[in-house]
Tab-separated table of C-alpha atoms in Angstrom:
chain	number	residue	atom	x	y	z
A	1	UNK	CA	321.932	-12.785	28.995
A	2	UNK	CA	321.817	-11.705	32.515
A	3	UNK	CA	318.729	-13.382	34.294
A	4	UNK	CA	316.737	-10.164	35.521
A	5	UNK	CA	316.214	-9.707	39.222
A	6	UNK	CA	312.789	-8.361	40.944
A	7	UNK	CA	313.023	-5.643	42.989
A	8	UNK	CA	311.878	-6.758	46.808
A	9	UNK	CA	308.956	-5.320	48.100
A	10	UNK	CA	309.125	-3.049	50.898
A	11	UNK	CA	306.542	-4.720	53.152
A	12	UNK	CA	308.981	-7.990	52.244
A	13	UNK	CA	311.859	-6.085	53.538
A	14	UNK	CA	310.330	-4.998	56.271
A	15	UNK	CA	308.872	-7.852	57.446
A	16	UNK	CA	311.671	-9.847	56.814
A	17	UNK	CA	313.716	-6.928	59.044
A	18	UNK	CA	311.059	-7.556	62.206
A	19	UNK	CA	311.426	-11.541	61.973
A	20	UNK	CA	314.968	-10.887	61.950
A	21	UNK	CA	315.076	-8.943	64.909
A	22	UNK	CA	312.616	-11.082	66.971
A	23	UNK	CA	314.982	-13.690	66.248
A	24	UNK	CA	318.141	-11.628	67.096
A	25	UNK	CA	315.775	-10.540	70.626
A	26	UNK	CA	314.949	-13.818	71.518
A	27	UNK	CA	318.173	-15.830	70.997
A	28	UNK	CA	321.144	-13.727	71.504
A	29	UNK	CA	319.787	-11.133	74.551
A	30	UNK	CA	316.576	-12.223	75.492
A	31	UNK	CA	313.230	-11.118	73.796
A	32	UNK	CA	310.920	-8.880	76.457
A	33	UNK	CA	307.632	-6.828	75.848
A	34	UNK	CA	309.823	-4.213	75.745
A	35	UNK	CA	313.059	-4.018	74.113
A	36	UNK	CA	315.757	-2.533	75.102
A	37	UNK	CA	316.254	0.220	72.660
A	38	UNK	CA	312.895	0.232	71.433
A	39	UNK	CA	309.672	2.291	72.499
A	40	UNK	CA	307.411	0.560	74.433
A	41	UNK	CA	305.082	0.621	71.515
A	42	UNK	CA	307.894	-0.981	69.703
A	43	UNK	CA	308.477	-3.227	72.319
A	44	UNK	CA	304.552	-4.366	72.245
A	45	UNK	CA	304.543	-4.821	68.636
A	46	UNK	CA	307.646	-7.375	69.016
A	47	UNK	CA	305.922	-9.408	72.175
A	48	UNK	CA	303.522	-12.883	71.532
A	49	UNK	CA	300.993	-11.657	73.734
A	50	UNK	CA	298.953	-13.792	75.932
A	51	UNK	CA	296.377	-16.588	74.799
A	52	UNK	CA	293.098	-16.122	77.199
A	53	UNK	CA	291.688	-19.224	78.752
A	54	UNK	CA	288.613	-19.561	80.417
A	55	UNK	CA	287.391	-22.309	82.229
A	56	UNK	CA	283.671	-23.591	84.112
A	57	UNK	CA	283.603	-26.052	86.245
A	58	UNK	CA	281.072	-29.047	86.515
A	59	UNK	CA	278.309	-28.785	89.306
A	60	UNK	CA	274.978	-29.182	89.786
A	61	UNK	CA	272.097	-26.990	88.839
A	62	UNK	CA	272.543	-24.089	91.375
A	63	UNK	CA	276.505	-24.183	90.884
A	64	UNK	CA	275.466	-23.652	87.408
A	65	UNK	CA	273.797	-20.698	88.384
A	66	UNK	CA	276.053	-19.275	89.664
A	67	UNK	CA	278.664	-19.685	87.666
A	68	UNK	CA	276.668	-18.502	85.293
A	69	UNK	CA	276.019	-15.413	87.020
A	70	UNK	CA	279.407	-14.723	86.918
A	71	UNK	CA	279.440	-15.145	83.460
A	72	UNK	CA	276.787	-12.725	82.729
A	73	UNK	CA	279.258	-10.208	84.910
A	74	UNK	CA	282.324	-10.702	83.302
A	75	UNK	CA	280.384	-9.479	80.251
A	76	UNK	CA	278.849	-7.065	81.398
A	77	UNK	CA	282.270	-5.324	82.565
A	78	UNK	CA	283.644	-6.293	79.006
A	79	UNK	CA	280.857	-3.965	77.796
A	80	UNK	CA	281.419	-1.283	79.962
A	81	UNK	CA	285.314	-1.150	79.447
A	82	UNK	CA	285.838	-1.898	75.841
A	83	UNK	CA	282.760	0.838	74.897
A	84	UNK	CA	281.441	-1.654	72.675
A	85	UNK	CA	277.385	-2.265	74.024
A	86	UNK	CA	277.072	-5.569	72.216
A	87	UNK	CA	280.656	-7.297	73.350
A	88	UNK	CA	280.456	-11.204	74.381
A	89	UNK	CA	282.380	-13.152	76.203
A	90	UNK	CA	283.807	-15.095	72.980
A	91	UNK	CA	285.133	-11.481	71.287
A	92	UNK	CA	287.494	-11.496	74.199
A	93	UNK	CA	288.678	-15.382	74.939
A	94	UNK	CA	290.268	-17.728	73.014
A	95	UNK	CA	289.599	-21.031	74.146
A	96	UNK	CA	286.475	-22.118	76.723
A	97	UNK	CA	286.676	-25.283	78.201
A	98	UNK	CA	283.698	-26.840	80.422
A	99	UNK	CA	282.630	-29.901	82.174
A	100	UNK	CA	279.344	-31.362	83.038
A	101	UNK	CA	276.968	-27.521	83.493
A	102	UNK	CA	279.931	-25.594	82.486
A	103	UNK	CA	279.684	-27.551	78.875
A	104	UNK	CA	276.562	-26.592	78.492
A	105	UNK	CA	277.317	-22.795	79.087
A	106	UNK	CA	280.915	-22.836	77.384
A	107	UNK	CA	278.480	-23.755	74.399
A	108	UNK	CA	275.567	-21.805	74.587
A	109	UNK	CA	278.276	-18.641	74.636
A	110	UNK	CA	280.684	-20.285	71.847
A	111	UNK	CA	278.447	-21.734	69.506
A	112	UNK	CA	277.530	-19.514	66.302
A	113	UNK	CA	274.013	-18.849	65.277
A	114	UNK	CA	273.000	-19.832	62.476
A	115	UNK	CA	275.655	-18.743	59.817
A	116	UNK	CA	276.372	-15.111	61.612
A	117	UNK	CA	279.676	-14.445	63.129
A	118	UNK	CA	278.083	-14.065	66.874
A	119	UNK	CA	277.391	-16.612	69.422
A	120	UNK	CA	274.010	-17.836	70.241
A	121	UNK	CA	274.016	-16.396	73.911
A	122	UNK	CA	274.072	-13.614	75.712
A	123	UNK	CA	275.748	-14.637	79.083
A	124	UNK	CA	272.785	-12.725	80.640
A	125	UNK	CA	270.558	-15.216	79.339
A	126	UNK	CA	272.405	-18.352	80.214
A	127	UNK	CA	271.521	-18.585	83.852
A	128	UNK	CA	267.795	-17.399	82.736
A	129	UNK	CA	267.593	-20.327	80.663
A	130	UNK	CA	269.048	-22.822	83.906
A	131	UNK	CA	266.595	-21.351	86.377
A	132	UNK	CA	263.352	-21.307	83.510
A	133	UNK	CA	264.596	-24.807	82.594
A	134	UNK	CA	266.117	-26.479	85.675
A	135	UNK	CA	263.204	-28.758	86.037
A	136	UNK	CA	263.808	-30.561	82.315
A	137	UNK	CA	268.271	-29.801	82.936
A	138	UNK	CA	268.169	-30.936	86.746
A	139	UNK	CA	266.023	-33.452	87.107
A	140	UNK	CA	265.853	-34.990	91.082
A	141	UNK	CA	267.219	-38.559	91.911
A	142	UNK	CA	264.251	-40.608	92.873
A	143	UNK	CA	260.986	-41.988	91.329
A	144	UNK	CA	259.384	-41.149	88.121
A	145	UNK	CA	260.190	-37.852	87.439
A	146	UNK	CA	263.708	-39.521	87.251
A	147	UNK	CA	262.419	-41.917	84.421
A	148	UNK	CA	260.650	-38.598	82.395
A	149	UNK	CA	263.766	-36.762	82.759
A	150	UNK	CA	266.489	-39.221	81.694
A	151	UNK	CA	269.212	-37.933	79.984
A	152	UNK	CA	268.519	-40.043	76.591
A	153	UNK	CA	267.208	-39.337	72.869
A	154	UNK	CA	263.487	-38.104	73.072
A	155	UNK	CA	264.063	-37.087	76.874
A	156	UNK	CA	262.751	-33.566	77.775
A	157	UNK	CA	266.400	-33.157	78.668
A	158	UNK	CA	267.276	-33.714	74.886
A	159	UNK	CA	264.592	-31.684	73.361
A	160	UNK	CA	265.593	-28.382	75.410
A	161	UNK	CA	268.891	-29.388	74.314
A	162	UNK	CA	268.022	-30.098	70.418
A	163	UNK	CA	266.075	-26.404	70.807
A	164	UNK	CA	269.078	-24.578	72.191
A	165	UNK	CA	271.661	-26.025	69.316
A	166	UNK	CA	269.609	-27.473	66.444
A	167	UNK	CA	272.335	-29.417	64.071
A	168	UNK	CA	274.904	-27.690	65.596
A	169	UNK	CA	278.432	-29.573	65.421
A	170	UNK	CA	281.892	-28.371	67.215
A	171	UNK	CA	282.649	-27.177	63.656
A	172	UNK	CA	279.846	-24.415	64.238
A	173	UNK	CA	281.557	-23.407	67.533
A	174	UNK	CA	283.659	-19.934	66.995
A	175	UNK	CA	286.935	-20.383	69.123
A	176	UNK	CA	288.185	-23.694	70.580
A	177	UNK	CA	285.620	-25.429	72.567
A	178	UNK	CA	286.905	-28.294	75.183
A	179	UNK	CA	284.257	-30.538	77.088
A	180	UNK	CA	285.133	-33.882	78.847
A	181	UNK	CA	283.431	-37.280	79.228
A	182	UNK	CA	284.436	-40.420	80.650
A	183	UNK	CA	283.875	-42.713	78.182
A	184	UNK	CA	283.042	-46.126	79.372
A	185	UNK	CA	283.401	-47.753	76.048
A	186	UNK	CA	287.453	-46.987	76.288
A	187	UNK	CA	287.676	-46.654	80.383
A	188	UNK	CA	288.951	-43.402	79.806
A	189	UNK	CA	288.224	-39.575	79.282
A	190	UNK	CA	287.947	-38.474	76.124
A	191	UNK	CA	287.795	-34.461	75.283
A	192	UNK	CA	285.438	-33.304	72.898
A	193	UNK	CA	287.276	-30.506	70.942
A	194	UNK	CA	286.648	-27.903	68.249
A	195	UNK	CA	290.501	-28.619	66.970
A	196	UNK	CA	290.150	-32.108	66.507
A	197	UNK	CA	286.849	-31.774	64.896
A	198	UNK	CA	288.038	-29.151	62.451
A	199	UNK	CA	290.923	-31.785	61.105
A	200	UNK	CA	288.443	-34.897	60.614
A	201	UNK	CA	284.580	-36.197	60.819
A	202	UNK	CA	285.414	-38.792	62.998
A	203	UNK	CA	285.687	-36.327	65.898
A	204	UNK	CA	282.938	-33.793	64.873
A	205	UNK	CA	280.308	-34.162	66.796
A	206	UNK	CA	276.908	-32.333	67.087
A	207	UNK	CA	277.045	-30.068	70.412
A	208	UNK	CA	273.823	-31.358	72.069
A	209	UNK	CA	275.139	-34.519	71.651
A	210	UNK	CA	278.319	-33.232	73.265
A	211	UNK	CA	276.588	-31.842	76.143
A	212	UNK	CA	273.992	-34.845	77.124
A	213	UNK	CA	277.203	-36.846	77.047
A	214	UNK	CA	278.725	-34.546	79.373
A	215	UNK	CA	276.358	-34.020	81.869
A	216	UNK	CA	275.274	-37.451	81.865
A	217	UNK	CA	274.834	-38.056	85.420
A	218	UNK	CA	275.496	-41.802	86.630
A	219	UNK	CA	273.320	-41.733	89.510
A	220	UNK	CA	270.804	-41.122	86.781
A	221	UNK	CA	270.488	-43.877	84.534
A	222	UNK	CA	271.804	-44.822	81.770
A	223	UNK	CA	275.208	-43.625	80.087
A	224	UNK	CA	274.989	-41.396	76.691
A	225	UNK	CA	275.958	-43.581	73.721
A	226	UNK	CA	276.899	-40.873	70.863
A	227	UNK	CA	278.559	-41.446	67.577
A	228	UNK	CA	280.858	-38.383	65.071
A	229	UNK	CA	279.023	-37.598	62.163
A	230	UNK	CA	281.066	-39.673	60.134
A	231	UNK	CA	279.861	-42.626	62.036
A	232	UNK	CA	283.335	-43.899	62.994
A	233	UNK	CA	283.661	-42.764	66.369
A	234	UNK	CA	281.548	-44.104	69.062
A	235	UNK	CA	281.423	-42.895	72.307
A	236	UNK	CA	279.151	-44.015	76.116
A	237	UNK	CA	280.072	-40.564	78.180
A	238	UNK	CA	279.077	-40.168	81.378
A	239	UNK	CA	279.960	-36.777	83.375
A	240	UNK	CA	283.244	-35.480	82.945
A	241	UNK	CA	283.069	-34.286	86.519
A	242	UNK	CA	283.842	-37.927	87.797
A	243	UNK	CA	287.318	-37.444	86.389
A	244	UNK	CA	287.549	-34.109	85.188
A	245	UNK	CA	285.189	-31.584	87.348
A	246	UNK	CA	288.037	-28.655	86.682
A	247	UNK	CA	288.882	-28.568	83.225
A	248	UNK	CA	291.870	-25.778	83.890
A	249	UNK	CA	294.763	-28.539	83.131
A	250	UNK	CA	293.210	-29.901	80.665
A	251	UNK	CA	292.711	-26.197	78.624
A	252	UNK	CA	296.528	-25.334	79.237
A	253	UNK	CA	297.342	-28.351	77.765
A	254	UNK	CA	295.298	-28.070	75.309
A	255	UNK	CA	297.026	-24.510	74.446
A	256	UNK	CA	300.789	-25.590	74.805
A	257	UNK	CA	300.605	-28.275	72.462
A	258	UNK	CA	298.455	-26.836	70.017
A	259	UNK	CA	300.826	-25.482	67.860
A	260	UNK	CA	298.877	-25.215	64.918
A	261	UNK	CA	296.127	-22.510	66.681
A	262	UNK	CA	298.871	-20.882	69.255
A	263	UNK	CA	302.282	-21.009	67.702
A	264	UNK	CA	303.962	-18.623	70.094
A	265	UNK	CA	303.030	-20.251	73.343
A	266	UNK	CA	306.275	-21.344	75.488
A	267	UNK	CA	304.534	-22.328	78.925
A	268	UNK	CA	302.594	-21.094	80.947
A	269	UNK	CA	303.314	-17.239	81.355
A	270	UNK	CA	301.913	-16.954	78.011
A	271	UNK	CA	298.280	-17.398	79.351
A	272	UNK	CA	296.050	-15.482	81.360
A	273	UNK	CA	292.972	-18.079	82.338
A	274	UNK	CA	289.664	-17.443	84.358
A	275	UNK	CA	288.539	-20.592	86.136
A	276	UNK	CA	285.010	-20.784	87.555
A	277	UNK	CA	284.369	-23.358	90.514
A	278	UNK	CA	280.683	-24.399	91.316
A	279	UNK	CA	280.993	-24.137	94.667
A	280	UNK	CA	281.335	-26.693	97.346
A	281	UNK	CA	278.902	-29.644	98.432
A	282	UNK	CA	278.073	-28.768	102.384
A	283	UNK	CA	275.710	-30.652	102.919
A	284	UNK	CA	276.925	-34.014	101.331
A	285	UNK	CA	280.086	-33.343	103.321
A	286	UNK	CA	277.955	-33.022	106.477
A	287	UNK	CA	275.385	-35.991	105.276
A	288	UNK	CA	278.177	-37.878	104.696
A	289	UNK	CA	280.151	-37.431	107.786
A	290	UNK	CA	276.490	-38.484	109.662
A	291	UNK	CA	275.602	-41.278	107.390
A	292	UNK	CA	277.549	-45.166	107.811
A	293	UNK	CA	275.500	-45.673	104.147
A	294	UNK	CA	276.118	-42.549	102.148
A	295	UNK	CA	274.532	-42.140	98.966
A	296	UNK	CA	276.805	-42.880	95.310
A	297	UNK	CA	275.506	-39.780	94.542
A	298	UNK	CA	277.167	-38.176	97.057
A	299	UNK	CA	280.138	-39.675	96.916
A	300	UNK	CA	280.603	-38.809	93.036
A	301	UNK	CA	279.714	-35.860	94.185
A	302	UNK	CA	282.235	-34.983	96.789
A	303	UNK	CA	285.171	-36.302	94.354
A	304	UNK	CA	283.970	-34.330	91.559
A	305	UNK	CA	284.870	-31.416	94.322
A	306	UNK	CA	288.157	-33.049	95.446
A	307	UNK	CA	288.914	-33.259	91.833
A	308	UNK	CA	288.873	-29.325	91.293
A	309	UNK	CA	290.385	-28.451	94.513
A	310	UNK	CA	293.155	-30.711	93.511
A	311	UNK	CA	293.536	-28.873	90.101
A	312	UNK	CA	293.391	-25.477	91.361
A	313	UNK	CA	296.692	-26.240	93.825
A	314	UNK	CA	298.625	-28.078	90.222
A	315	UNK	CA	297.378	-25.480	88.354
A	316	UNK	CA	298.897	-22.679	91.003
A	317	UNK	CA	301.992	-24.066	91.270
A	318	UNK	CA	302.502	-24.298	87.671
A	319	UNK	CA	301.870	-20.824	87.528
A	320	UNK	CA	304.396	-20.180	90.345
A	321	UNK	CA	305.431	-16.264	90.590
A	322	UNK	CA	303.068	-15.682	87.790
A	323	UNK	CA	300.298	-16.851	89.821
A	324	UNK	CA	298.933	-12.991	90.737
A	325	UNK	CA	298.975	-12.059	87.044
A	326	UNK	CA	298.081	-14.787	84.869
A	327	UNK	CA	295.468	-17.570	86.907
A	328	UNK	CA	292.037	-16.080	88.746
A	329	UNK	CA	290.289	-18.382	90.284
A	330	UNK	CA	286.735	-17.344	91.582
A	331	UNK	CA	285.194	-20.212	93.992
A	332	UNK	CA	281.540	-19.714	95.597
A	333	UNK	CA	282.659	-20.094	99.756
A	334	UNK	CA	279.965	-22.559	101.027
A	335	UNK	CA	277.303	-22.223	98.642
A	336	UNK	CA	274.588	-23.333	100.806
A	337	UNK	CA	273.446	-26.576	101.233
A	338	UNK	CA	271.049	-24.974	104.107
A	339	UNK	CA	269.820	-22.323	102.487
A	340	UNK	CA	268.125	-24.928	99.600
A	341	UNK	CA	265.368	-26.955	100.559
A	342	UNK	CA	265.146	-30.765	99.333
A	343	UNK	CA	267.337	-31.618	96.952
A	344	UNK	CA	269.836	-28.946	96.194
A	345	UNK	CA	269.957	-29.874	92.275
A	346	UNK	CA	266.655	-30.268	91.768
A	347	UNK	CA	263.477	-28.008	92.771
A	348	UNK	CA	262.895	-24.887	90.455
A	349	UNK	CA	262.487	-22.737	93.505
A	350	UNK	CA	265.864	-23.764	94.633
A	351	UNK	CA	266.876	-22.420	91.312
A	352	UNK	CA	265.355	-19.494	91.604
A	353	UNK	CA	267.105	-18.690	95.660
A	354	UNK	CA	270.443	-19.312	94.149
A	355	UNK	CA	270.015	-16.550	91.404
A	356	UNK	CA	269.505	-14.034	94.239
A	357	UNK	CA	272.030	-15.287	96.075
A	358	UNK	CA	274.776	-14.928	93.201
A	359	UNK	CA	274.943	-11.790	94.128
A	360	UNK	CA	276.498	-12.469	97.907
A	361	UNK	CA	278.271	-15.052	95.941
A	362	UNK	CA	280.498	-12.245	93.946
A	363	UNK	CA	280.591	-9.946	96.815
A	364	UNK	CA	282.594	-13.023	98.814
A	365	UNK	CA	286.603	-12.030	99.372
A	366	UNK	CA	288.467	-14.113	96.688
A	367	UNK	CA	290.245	-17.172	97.701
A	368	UNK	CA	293.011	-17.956	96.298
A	369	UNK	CA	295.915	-20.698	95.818
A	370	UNK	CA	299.297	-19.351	97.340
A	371	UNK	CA	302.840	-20.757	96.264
A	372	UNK	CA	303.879	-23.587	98.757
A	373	UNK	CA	301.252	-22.010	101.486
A	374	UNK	CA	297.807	-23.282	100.974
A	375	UNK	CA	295.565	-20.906	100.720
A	376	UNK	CA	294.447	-17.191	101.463
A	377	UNK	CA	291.803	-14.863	101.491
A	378	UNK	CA	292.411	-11.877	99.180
A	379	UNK	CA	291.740	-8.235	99.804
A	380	UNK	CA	289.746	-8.506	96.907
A	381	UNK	CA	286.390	-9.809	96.086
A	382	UNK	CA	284.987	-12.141	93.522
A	383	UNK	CA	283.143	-9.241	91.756
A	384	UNK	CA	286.642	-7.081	91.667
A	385	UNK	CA	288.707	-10.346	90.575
A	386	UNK	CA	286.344	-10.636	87.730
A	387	UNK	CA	286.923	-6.472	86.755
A	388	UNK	CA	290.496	-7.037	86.878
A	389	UNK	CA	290.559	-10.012	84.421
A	390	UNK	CA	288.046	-8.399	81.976
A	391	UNK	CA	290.601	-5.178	82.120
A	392	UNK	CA	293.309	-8.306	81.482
A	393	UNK	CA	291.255	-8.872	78.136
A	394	UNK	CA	290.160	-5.804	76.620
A	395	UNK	CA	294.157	-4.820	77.274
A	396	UNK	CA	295.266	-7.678	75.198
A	397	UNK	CA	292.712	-6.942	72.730
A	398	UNK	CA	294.101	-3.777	71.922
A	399	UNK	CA	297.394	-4.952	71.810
A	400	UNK	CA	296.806	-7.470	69.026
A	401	UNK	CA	296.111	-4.539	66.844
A	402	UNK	CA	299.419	-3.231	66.522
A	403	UNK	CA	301.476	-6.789	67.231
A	404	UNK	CA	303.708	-7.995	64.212
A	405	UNK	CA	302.062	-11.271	64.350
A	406	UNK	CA	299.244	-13.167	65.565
A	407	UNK	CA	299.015	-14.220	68.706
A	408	UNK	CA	296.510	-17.092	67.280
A	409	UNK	CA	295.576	-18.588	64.182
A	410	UNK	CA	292.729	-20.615	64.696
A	411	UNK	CA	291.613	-23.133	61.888
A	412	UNK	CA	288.456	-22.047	60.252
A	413	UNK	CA	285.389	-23.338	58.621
A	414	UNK	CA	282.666	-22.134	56.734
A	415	UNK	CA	279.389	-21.482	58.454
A	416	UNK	CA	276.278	-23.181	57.799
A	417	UNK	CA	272.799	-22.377	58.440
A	418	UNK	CA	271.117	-24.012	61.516
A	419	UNK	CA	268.136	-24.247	63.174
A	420	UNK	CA	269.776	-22.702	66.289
A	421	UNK	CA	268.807	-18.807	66.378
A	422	UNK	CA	271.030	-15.743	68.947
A	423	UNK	CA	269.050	-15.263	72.137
């Protein structure tokens, strides 16, 4: 008896036809966003799209500001040009990555609440909650308001953090999440990461734990000892920013060899990435360059800000040609050591000036990294880099709605209810 042969379905055939001709594209003459042949809606369909990046910078409490500021910017545009009055920042990117401040603010604006689909933040309300809260989040370097605010269990620092997150883990974030530490216990970094967390306990860890570790100042005491939920990993984090203050190399990384959550990315003209910088330390520099004895502080300081620059050139180069089109980079110029009285990281009314002076701060031109030339100021300014690269993502939004395949597929989990409630 003849063995009886099912008919194949016509969405098999055809997508078995549009693998087939990606793969004839891409091997035999070269696979384009537009096909030759095709319309350019055909063309689109067959293209892997671009995975969006963005990245925040370390800093102190006004650099936080600030960058938040931005933040709150870029959102507002992503309002305004997608039509959509409640869009956030984690609609339109696909991985956030943040050291020391810029942790904190990847997670307040990637972390669900509750057991909703949305984020907890607004990005409006992130720099609200910096300047209302700098004096428990900043705390100044000397005497015993250093002691109260120590970055430890029971701390005020913990408590605004425990209020913010609740039982949060990186599970609960929804897209990738990246934060660095320097982990003393291993003399190494170690990146706390949504991906890793998804695959095992060991490396789920509960995000205000994540972000004490990161942020954990060594001029301020004592090191962050944190442990997964599972118990099995244990890690003594102190800021990221010592090794890692610009976490753009460590996101692109992240995204090239995460096959799993971004199968079609080749390299980097697959990306499109925001970077943040916190601005520059002035004054140290000029304390420093007066002062036989400067202070460790400082000194960690002013590396944490070598660190970045130093990213920002690899970074540039890797993007080479694609530099104009795929990498912004938005830097305050000089945020002012002498416009802030005291200690620039610390008072609430510096916190406060620096909010009204994020505006000047996006009205600066752009600076930018140029191919084997240094640098260059752009005809640009921050505020207009920042409208082009939200016009970058609502673009590739709409895109992904008529692409064969998807650009990512990130690993889910099911939501739980926390104590953590959208603000």
């Amino acid at each position: 008896m003849a063995a009886s042969v099912a008919e194949p379905s016509c969405e098999v055939d055809k997508l078995s036809y549009e693998i087939f001709s990606i793969l004839e594209s891409k091997f035999l003459f070269g696979l384009t966003e537009k096909v030759a042949g095709e319309t350019p809606a055909a063309g689109e369909r067959l293209g892997r799209g671009k995975v969006r990046v963005l990245c925040i910078d370390g800093g102190s409490g006004p650099g936080g500001v600030v960058s938040a500021k931005a933040l709150a910017y870029l959102e507002a545009a992503l309002r305004r040009k997608s039509g959509n009055p409640d869009a956030r920042i984690a609609d339109y990117v696909d991985v956030a990555a943040g050291s020391g401040i810029g942790g904190l603010l990847a997670s307040m604006l990637f972390t669900r609440s509750g057991d909703s689909s949305r984020p907890l933040f607004h990005a409006e309300n992130t720099w609200k909650l910096l300047v209302d809260s700098g004096r428990d989040l900043f705390p100044r370097r000397s005497g015993m308001f250093r002691r109260l605010c120590s970055r430890s269990p029971g701390s005020r620092f913990d408590r605004v953090l425990k209020n913010l997150f609740g039982d949060s883990t990186l599970r609960d974030t929804l897209k990738p999440v990246l934060v660095p530490c320097y982990d003393l216990s291993s003399s190494a970094p170690f990146l706390f990461s949504r991906a890793d967390a998804m695959e095992t306990d060991g490396y789920n860890f509960k995000i205000r734990d994540v972000c004490r570790a990161a942020a954990a100042d060594p001029a301020l005491g004592r090191p962050v000892e944190l442990r997964s939920l599972d118990g099995r990993t244990r890690c003594v984090g102190v800021d990221g920013g010592i090794v890692m203050n610009n976490p753009t190399a460590a996101a692109i990384t992240h995204v090239i060899n995460n096959k799993q959550e971004f199968p079609f990315v080749a390299g980097v003209e697959d990306l499109i990435v925001l970077s943040l910088g916190a601005g520059d330390s002035t004054s140290d520099y000029d304390t420093c360059s007066q002062n036989p004895a400067p202070r460790a502080s400082q000194l960690i300081k002013i590396a944490g800000d070598g660190v970045s620059d130093l990213v920002d050139q690899a970074v540039s180069m890797a993007f080479g040609f694609n530099r104009a089109t795929n990498y912004v980079r938005v830097q305050p110029n000089g945020l002012g050591g002498a416009k802030l009285s005291g200690d620039p990281a610390a008072t609430p009314a510096n916190m406060k000036m620096v909010a009204s002076l994020a505006d000047e701060v996006l009205a600066q031109r752009n600076v930018e990294s140029v191919l084997f030339r240094g640098r260059k100021v752009t005809e640009r300014t921050n505020a207009e880099a920042l409208e082009w690269f939200a016009d970058e993502l609502v673009k590739e939004q709409e895109r992904r709605r008529s692409r064969a395949f998807p650009t990512v597929v990130l690993k889910q989990h099911s939501p739980r209810t926390s104590s953590a409630t959208s603000r």
